CSV table of N, CA and C in Angstrom, one decimal:
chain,number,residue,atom,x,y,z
A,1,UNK,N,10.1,1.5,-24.0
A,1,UNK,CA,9.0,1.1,-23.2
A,1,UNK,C,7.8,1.9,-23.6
A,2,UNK,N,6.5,1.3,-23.6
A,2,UNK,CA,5.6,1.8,-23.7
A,2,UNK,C,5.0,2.4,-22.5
A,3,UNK,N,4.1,3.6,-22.6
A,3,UNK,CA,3.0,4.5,-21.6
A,3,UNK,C,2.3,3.5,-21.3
A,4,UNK,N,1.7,3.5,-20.5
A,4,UNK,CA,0.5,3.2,-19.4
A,4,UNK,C,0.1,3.9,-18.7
A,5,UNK,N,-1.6,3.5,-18.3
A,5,UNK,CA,-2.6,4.1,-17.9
A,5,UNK,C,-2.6,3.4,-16.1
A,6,UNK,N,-2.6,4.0,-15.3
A,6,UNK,CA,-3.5,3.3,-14.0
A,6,UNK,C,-4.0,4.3,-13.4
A,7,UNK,N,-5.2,3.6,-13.0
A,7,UNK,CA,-6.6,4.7,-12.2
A,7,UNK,C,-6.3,3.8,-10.5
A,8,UNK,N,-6.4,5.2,-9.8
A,8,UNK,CA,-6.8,4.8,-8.4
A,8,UNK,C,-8.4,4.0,-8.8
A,9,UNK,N,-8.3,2.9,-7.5
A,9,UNK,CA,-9.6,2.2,-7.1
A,9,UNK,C,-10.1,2.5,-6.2
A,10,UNK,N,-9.1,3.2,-5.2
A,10,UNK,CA,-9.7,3.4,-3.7
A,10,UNK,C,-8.5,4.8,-3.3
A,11,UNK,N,-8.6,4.9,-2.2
A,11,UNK,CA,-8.1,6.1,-1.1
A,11,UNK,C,-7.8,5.7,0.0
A,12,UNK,N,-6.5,5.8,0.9
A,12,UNK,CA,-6.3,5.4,1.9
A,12,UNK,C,-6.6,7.2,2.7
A,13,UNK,N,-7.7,6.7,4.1
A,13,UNK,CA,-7.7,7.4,5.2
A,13,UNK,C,-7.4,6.9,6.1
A,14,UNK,N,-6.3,7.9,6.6
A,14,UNK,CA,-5.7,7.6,7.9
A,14,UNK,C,-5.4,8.5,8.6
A,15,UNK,N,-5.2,7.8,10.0
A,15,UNK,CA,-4.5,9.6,10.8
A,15,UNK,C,-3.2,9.3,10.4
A,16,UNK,N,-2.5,8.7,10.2
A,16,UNK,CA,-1.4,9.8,9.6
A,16,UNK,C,-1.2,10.4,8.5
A,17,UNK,N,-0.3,11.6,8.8
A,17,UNK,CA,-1.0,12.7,7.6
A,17,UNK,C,0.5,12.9,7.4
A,18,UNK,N,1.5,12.9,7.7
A,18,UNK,CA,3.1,13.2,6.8
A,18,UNK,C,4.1,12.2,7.3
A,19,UNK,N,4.7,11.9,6.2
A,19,UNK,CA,5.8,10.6,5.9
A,19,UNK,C,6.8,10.6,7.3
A,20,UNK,N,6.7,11.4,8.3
A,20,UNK,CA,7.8,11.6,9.5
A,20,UNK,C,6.9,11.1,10.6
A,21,UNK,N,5.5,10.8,10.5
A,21,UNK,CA,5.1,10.1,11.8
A,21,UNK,C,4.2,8.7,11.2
A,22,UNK,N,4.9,8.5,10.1
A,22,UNK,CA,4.4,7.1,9.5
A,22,UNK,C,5.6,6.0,9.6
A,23,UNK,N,4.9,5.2,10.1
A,23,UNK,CA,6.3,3.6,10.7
A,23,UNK,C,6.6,3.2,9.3
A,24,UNK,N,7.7,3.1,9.4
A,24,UNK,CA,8.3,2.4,8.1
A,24,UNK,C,7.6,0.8,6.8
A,25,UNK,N,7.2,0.4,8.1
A,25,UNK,CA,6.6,-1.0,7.8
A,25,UNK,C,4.9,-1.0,9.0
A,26,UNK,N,3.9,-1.7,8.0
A,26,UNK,CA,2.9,-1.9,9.0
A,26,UNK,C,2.7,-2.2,10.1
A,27,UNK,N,4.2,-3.5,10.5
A,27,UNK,CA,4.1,-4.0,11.6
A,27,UNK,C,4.7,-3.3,12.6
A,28,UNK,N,5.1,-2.5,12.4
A,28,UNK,CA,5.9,-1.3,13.3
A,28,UNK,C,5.2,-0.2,14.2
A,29,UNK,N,3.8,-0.4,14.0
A,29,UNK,CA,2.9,0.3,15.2
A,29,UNK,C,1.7,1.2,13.9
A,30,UNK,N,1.8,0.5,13.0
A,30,UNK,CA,0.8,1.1,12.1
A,30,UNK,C,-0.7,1.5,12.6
A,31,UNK,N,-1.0,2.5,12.8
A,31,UNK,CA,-2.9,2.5,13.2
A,31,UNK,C,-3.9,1.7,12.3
A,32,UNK,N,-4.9,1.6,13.1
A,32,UNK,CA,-5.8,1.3,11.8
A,32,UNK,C,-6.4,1.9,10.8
A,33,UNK,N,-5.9,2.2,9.7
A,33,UNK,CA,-6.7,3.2,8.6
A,33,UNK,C,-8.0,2.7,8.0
A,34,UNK,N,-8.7,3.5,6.9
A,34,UNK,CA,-10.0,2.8,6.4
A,34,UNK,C,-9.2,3.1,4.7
A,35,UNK,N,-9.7,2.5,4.1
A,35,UNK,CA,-9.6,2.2,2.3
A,35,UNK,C,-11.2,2.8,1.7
A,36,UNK,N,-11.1,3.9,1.7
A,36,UNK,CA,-12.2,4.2,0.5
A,36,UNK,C,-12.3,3.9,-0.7
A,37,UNK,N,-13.4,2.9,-1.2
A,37,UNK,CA,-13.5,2.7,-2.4
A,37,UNK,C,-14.0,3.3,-3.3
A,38,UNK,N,-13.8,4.0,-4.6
A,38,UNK,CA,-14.2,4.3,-5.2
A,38,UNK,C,-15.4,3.9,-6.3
A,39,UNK,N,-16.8,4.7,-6.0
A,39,UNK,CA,-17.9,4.1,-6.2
A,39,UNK,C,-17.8,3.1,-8.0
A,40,UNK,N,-17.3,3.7,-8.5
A,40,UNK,CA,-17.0,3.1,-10.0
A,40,UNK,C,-16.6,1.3,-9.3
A,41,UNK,N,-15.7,1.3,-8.7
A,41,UNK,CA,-15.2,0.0,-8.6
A,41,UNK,C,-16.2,-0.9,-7.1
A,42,UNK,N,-17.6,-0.8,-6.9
A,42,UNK,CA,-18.2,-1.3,-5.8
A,42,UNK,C,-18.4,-2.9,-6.0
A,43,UNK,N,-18.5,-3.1,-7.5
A,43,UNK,CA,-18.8,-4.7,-7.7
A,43,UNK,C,-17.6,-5.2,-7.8
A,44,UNK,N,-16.2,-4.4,-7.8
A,44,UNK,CA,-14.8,-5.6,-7.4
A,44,UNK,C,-14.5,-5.3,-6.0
A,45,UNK,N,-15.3,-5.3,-5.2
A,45,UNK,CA,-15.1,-4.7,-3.6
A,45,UNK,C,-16.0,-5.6,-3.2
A,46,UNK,N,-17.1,-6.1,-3.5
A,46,UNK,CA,-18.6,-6.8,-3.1
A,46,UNK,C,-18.1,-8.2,-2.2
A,47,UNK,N,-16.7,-8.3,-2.5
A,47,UNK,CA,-17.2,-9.7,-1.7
A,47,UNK,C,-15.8,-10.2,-0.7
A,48,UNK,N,-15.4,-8.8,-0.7
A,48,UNK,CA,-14.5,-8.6,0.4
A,48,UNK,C,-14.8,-8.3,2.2
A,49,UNK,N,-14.3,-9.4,2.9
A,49,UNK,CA,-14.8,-9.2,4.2
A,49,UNK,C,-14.3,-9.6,5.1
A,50,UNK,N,-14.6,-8.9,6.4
A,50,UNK,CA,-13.7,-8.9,8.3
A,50,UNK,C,-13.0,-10.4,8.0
A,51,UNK,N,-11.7,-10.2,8.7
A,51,UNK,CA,-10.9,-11.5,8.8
A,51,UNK,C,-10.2,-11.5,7.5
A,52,UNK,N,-9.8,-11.4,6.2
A,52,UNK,CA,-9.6,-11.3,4.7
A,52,UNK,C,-7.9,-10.5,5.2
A,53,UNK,N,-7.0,-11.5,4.7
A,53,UNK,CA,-5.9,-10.5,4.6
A,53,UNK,C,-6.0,-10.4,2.7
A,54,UNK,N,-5.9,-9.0,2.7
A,54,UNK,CA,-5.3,-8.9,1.6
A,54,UNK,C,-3.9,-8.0,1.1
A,55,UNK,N,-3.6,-7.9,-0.3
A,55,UNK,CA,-2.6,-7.0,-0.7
A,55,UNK,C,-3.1,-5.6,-1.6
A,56,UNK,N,-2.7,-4.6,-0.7
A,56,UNK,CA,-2.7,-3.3,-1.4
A,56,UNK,C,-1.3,-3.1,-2.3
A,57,UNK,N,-1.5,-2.1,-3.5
A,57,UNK,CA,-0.6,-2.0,-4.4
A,57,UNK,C,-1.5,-0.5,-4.4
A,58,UNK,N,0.1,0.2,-3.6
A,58,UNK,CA,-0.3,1.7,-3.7
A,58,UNK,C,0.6,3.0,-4.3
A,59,UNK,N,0.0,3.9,-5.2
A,59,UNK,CA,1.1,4.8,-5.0
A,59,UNK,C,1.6,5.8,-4.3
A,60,UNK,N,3.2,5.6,-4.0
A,60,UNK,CA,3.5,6.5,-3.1
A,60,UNK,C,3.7,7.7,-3.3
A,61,UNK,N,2.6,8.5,-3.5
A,61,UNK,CA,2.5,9.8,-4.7
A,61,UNK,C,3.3,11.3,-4.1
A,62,UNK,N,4.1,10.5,-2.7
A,62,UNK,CA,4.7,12.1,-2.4
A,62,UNK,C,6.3,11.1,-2.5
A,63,UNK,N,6.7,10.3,-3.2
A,63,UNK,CA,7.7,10.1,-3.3
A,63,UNK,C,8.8,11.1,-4.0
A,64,UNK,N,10.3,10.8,-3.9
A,64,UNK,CA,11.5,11.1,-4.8
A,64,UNK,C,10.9,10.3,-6.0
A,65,UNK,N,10.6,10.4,-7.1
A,65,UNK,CA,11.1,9.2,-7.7
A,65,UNK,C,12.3,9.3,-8.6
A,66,UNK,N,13.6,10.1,-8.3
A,66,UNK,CA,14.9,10.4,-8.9
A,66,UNK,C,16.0,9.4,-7.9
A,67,UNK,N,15.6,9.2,-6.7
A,67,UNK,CA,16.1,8.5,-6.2
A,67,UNK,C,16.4,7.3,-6.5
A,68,UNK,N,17.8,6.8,-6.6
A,68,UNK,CA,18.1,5.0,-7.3
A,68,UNK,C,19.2,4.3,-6.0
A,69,UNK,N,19.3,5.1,-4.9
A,69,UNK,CA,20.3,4.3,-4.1
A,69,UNK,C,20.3,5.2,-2.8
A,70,UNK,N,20.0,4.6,-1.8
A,70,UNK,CA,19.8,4.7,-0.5
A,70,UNK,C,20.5,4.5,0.9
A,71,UNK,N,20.4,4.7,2.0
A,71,UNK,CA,21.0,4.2,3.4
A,71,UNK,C,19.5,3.1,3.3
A,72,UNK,N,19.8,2.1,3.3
A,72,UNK,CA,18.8,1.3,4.2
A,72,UNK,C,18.1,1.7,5.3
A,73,UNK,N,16.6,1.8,5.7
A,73,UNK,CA,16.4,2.5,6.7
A,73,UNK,C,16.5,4.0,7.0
A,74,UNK,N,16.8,4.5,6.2
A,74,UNK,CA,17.5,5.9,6.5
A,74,UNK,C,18.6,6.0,7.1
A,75,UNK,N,19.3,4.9,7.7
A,75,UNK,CA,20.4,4.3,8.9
A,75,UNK,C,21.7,4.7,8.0
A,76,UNK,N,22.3,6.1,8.3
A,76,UNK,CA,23.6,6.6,7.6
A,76,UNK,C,24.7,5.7,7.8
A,77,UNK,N,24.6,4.6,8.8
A,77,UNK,CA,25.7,4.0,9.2
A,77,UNK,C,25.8,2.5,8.1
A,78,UNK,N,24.7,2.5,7.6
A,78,UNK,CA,24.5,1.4,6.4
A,78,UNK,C,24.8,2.0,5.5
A,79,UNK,N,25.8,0.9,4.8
A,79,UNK,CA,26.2,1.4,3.4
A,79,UNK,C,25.3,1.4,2.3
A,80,UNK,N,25.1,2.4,1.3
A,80,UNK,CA,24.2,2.3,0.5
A,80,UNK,C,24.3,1.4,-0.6
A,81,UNK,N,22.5,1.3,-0.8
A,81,UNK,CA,22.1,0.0,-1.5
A,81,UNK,C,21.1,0.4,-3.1
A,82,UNK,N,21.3,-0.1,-4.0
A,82,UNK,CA,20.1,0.2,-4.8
A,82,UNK,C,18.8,0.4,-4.5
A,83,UNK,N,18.0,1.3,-4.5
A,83,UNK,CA,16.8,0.9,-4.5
A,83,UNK,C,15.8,-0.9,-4.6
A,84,UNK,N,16.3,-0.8,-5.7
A,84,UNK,CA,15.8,-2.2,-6.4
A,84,UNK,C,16.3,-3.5,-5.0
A,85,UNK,N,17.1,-3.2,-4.1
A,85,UNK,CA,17.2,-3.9,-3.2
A,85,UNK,C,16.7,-3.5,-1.6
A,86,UNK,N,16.0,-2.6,-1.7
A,86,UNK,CA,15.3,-2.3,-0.4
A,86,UNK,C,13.6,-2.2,-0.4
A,87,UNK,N,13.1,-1.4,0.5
A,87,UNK,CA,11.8,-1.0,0.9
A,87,UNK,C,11.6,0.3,0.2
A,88,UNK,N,12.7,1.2,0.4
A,88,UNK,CA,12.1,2.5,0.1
A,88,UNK,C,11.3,3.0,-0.5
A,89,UNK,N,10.4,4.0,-0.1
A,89,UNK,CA,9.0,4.7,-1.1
A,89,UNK,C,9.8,5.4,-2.0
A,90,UNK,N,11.2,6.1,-1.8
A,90,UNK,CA,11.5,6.9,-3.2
A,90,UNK,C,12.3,5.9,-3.9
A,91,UNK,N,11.8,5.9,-5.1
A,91,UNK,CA,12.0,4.9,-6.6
A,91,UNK,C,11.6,5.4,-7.7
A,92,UNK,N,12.1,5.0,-8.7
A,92,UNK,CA,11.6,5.4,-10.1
A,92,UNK,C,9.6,5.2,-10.3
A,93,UNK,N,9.5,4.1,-9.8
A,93,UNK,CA,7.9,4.0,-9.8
A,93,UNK,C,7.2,3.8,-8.7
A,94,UNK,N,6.8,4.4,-7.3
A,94,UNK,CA,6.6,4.7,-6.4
A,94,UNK,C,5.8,3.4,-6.1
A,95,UNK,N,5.6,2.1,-6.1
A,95,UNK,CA,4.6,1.3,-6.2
A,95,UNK,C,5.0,0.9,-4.4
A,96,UNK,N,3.6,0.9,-3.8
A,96,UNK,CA,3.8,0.3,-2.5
A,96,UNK,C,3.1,-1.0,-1.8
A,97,UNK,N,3.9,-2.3,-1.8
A,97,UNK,CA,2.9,-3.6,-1.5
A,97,UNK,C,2.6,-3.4,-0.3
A,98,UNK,N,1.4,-3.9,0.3
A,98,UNK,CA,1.3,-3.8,2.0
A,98,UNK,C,0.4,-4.9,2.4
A,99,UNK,N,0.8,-5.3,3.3
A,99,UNK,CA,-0.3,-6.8,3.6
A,99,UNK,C,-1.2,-6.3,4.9
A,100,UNK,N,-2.4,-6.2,4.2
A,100,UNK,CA,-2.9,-6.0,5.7
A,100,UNK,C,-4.5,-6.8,5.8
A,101,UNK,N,-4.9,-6.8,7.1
A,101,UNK,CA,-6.4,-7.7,7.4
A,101,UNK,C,-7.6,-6.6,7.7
A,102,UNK,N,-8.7,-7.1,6.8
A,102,UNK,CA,-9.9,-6.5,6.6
A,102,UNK,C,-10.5,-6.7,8.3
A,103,UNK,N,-10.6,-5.4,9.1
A,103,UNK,CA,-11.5,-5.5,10.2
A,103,UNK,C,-13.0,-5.5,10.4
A,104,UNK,N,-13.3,-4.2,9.1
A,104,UNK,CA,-14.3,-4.4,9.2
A,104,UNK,C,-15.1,-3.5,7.7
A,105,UNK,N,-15.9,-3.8,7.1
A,105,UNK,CA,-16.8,-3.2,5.6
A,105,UNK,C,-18.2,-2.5,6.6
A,106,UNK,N,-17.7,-1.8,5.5
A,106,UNK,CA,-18.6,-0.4,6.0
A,106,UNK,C,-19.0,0.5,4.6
A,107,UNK,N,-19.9,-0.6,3.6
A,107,UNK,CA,-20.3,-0.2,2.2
A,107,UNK,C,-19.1,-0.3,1.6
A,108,UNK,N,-18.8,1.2,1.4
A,108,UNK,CA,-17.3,0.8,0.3
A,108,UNK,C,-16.0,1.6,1.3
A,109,UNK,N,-16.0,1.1,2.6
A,109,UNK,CA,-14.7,1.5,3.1
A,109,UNK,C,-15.0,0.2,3.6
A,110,UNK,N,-13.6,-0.2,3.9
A,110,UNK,CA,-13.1,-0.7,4.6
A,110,UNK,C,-11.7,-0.3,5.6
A,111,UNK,N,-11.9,-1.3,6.7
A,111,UNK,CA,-10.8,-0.8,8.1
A,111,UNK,C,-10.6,-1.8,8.0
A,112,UNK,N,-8.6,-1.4,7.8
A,112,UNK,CA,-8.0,-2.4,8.1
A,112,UNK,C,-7.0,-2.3,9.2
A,113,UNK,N,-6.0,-3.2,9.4
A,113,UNK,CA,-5.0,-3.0,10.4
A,113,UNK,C,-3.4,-3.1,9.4
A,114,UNK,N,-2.2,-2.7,10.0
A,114,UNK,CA,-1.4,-2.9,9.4
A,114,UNK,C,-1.0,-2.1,8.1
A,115,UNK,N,-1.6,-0.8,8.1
A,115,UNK,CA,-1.2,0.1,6.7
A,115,UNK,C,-0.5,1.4,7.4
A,116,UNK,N,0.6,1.3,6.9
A,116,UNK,CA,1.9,2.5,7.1
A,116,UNK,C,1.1,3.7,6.0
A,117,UNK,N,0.6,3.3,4.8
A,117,UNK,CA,0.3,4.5,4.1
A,117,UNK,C,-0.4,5.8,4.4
A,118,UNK,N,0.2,7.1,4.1
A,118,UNK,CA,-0.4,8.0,4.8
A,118,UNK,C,-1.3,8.4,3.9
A,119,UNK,N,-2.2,9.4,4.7
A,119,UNK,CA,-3.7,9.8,3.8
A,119,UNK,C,-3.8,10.6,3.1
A,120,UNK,N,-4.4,9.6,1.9
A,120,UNK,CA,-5.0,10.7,0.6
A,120,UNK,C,-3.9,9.5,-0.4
A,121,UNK,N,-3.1,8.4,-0.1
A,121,UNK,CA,-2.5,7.5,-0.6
A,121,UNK,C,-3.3,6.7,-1.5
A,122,UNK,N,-3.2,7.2,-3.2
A,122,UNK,CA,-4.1,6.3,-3.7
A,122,UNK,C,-3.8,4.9,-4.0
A,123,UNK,N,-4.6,3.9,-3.8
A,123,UNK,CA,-4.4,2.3,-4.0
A,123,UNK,C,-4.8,2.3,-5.2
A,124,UNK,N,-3.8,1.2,-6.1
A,124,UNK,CA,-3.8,0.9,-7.3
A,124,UNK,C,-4.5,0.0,-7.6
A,125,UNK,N,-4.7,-1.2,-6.9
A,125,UNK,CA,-5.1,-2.7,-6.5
A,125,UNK,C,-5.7,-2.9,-5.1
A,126,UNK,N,-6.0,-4.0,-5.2
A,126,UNK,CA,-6.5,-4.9,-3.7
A,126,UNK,C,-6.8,-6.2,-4.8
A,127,UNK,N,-6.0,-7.2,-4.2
A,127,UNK,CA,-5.9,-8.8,-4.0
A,127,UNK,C,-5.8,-9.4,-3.2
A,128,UNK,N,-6.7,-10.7,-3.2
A,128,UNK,CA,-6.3,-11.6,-1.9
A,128,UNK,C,-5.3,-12.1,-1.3
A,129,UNK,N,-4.7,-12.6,-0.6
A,129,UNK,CA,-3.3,-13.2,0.0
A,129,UNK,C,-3.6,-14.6,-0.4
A,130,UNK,N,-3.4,-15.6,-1.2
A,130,UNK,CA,-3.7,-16.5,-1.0
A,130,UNK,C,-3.2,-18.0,-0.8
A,131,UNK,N,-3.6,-18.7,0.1
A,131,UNK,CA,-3.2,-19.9,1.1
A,131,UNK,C,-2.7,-20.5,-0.4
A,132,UNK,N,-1.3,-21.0,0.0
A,132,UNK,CA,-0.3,-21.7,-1.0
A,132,UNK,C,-1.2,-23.1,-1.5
A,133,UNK,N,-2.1,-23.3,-1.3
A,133,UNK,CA,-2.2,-25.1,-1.9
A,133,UNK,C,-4.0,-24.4,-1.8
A,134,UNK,N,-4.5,-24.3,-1.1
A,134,UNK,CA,-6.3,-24.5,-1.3
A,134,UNK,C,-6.6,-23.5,-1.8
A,135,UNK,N,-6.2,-22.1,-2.4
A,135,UNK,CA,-6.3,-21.1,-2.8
A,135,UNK,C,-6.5,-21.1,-4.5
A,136,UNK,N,-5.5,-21.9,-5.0
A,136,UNK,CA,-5.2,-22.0,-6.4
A,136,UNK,C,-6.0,-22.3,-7.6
């Protein structure tokens, strides 16, 4: 396999600040964090706005990434599963999807809802979510 290059775009701030008081999943009581954009990337940010769900693609930079097989959940009473078949942030390549909705632009932050990621979590991406048939 070949090397590759990827640059953070942005910076997740949030109050959560260590992996033991961050919910597993956004829907799970996630606060609202902000996404700092990085000034380099302001004209692929320009036309992002309140109401917008989109997809973050983040890395989980305080991961394992030696880890290949898990408890589900952390849940010892679940038999373990590959990585490649769960959620977990520890993986060979720490990539984290997250769907969450634009509340509000604030130059180059934006506040969203729905981000588990704790802070100082750099985002690799931001894409739209897009409606199956009028989007395309």
């Amino acid at each position: 396999m070949s090397d590759f290059t990827a640059y953070a775009v942005a910076t997740v701030s949030s109050p959560l600040t260590s992996l033991a008081d961050a919910p597993r999943q956004g829907d799970e009581g996630a606060p609202d964090a902000w996404i700092v954009i990085d000034p380099r990337y302001a004209d692929a940010a320009r036309d992002l706005r309140p109401g917008a769900d989109i997809l973050l693609l983040t890395w989980l930079d305080r991961a394992d990434r030696a880890v290949q097989v898990v408890h589900p959940r952390g849940d010892l009473a679940r038999p373990e599963q590959g990585v490649f078949s769960t959620r977990s942030p520890d993986r060979p390549n720490p990539i984290g999807l997250h769907r969450v909705t634009v509340r509000e632009v604030d130059g180059l932050r934006l506040r969203v809802s729905g981000l588990e990621a704790i802070d100082g979590t750099p985002i690799l991406d931001v894409k739209p979510v897009l409606d199956p048939i009028s989007d395309r």
